[in-house]
Coordinates of N, CA and C in Angstrom, one line a residue:
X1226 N 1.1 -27.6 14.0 CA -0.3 -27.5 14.2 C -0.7 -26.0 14.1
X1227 N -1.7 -25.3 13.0 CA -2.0 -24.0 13.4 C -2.8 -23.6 14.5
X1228 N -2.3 -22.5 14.6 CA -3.0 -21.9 16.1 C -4.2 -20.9 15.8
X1229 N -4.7 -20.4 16.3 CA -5.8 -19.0 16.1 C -5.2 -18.1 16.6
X1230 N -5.0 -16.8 16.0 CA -4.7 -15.7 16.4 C -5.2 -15.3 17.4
X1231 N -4.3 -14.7 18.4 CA -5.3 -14.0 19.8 C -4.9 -12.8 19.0
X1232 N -6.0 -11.8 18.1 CA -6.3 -10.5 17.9 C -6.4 -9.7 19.3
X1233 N -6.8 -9.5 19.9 CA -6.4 -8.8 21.4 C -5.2 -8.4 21.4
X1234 N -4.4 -9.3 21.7 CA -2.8 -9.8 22.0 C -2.3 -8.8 21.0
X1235 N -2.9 -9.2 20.2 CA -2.2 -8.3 18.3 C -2.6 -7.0 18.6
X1236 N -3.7 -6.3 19.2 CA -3.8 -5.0 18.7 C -3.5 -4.3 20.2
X1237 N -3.4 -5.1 21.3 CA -2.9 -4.9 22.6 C -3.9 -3.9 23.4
X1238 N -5.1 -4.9 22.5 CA -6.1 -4.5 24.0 C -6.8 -5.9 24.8
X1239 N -7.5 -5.4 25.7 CA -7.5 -6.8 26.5 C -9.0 -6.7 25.6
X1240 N -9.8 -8.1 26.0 CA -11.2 -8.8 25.9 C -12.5 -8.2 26.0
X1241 N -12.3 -7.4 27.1 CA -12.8 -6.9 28.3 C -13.3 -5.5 27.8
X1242 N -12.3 -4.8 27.2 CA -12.3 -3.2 26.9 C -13.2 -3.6 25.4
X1243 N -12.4 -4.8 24.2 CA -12.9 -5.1 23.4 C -14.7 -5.1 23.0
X1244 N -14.4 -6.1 24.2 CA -16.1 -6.2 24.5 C -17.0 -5.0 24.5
X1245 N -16.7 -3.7 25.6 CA -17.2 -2.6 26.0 C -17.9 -1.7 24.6
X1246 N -16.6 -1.8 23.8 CA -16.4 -1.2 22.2 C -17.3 -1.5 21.4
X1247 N -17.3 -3.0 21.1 CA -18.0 -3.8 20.1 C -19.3 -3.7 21.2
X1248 N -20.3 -3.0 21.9 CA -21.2 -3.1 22.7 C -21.8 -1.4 21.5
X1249 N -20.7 -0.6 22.0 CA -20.5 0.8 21.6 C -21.2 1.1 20.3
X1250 N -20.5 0.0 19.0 CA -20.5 0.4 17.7 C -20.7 -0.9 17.4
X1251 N -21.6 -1.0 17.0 CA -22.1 -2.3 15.5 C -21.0 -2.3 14.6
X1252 N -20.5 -1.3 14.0 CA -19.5 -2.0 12.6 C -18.5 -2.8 13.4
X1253 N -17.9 -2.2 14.2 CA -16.7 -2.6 15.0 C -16.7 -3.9 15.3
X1254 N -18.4 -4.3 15.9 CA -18.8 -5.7 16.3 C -18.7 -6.3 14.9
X1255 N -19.1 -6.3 13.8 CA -19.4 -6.8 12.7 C -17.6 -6.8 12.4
X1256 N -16.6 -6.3 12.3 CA -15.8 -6.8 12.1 C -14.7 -7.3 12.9
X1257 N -14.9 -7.6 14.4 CA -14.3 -8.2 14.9 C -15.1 -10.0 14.3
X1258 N -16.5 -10.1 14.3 CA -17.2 -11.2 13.6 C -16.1 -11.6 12.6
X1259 N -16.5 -10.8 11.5 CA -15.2 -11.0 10.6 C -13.9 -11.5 10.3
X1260 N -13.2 -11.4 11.7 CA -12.1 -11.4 11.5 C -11.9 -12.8 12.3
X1261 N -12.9 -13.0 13.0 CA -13.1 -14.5 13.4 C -12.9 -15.6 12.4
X1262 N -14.1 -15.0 11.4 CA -14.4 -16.4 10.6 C -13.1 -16.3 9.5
X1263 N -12.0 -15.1 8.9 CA -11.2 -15.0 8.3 C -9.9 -16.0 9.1
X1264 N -9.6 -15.8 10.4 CA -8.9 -16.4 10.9 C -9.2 -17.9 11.1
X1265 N -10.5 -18.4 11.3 CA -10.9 -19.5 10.9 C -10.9 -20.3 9.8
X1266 N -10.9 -19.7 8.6 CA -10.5 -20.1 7.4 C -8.8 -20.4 7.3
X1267 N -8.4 -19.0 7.8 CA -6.7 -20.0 7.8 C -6.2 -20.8 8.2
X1268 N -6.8 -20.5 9.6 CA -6.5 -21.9 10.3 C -7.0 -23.1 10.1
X1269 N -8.0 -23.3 9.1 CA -8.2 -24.6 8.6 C -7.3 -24.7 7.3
X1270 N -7.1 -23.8 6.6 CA -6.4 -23.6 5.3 C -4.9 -24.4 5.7
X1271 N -4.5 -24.1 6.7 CA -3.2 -24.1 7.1 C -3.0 -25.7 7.6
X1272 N -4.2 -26.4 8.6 CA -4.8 -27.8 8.8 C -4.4 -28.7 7.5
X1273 N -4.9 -28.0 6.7 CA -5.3 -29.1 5.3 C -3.8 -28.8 4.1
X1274 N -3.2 -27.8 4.4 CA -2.1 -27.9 4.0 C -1.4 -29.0 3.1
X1275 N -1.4 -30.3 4.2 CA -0.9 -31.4 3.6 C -1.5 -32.0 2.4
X1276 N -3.1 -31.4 2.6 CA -3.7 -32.1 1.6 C -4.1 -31.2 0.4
X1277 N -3.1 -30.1 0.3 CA -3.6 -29.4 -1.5 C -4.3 -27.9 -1.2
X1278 N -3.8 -27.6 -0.5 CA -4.4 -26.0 -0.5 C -3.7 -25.0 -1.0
X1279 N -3.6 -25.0 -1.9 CA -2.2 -24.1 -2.9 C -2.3 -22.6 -1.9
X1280 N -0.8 -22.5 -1.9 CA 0.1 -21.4 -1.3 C -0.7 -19.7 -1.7
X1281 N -1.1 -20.2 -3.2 CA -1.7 -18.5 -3.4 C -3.1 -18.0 -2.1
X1282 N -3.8 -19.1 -2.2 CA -5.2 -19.3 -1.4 C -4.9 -19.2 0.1
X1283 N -3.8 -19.3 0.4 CA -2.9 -19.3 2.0 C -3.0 -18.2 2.1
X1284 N -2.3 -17.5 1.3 CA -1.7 -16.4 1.0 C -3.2 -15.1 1.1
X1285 N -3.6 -15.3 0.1 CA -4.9 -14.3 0.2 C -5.7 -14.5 1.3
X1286 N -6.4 -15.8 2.1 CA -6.7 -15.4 3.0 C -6.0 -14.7 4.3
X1287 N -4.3 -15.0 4.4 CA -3.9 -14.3 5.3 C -3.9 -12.7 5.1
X1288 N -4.2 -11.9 4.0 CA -4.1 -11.1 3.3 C -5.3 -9.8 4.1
X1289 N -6.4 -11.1 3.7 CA -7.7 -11.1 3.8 C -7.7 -10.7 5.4
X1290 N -7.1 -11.5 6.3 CA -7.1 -11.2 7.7 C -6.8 -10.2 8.2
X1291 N -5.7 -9.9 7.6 CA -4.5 -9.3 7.6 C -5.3 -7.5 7.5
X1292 N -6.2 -7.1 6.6 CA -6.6 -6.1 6.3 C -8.0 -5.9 7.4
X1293 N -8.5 -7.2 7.4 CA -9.9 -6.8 8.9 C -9.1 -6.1 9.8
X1294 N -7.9 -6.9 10.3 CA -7.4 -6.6 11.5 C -7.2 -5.4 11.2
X1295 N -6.2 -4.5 10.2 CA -5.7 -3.5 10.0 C -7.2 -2.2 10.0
X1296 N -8.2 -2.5 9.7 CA -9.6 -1.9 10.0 C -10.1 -1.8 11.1
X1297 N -9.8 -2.8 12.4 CA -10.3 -2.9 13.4 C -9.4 -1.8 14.1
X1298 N -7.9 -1.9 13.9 CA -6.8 -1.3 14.4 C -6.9 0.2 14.1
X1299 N -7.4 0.8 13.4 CA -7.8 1.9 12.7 C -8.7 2.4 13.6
X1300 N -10.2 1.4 13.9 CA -11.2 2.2 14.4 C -11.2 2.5 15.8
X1301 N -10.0 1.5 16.2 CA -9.4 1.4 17.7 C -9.0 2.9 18.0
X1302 N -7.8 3.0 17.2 CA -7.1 4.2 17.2 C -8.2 5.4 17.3
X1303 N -9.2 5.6 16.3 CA -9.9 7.0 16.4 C -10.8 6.6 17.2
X1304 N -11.1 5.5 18.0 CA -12.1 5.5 19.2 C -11.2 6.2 20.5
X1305 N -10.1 5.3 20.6 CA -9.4 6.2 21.5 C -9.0 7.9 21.2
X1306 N -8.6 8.0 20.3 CA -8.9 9.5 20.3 C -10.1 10.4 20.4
X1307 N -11.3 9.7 20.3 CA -12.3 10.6 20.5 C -12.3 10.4 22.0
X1308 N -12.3 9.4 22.7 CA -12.1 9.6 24.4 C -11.6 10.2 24.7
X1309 N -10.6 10.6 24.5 CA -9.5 11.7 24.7 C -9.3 13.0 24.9
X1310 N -10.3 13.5 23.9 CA -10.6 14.9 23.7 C -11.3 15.4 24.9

């Protein structure tokens, strides 16, 4: 059965802090959005499996996920560094 990614878990911040952030900055919010409905798509991609969802289309949307996340993980990074200073 597929599951939904806990992105939190993945980029190892909690909900909470998430929340604070995506309050902070609009884009951030807009692609944590994002990365919802991308992980939504696979996880139904991955559902229907049995029923004909060719492997390329798996493939690119995990791809697809795979790079929001890598964007979000990025703005994380230079948010905490600007706190820092």
């Amino acid at each position: 059965m597929p599951v939904k990614h806990d992105v939190f878990q993945d980029l190892g911040i909690s909900k909470e802090n998430a929340g604070q952030l995506r309050k902070q900055d609009p884009h951030l919010d807009a692609l944590f959005k994002k990365y919802d409905k991308a992980d939504k798509a696979v996880v139904e991609a991955e559902a229907n499996d049995a029923i004909g969802v060719p492997d390329e289309k798996l493939v690119a949307l995990k791809e697809k996920r795979l790079l929001i996340k890598d964007t979000i993980a990025s703005l994380l990074v230079k948010s905490k560094s600007a706190t820092s200073l």
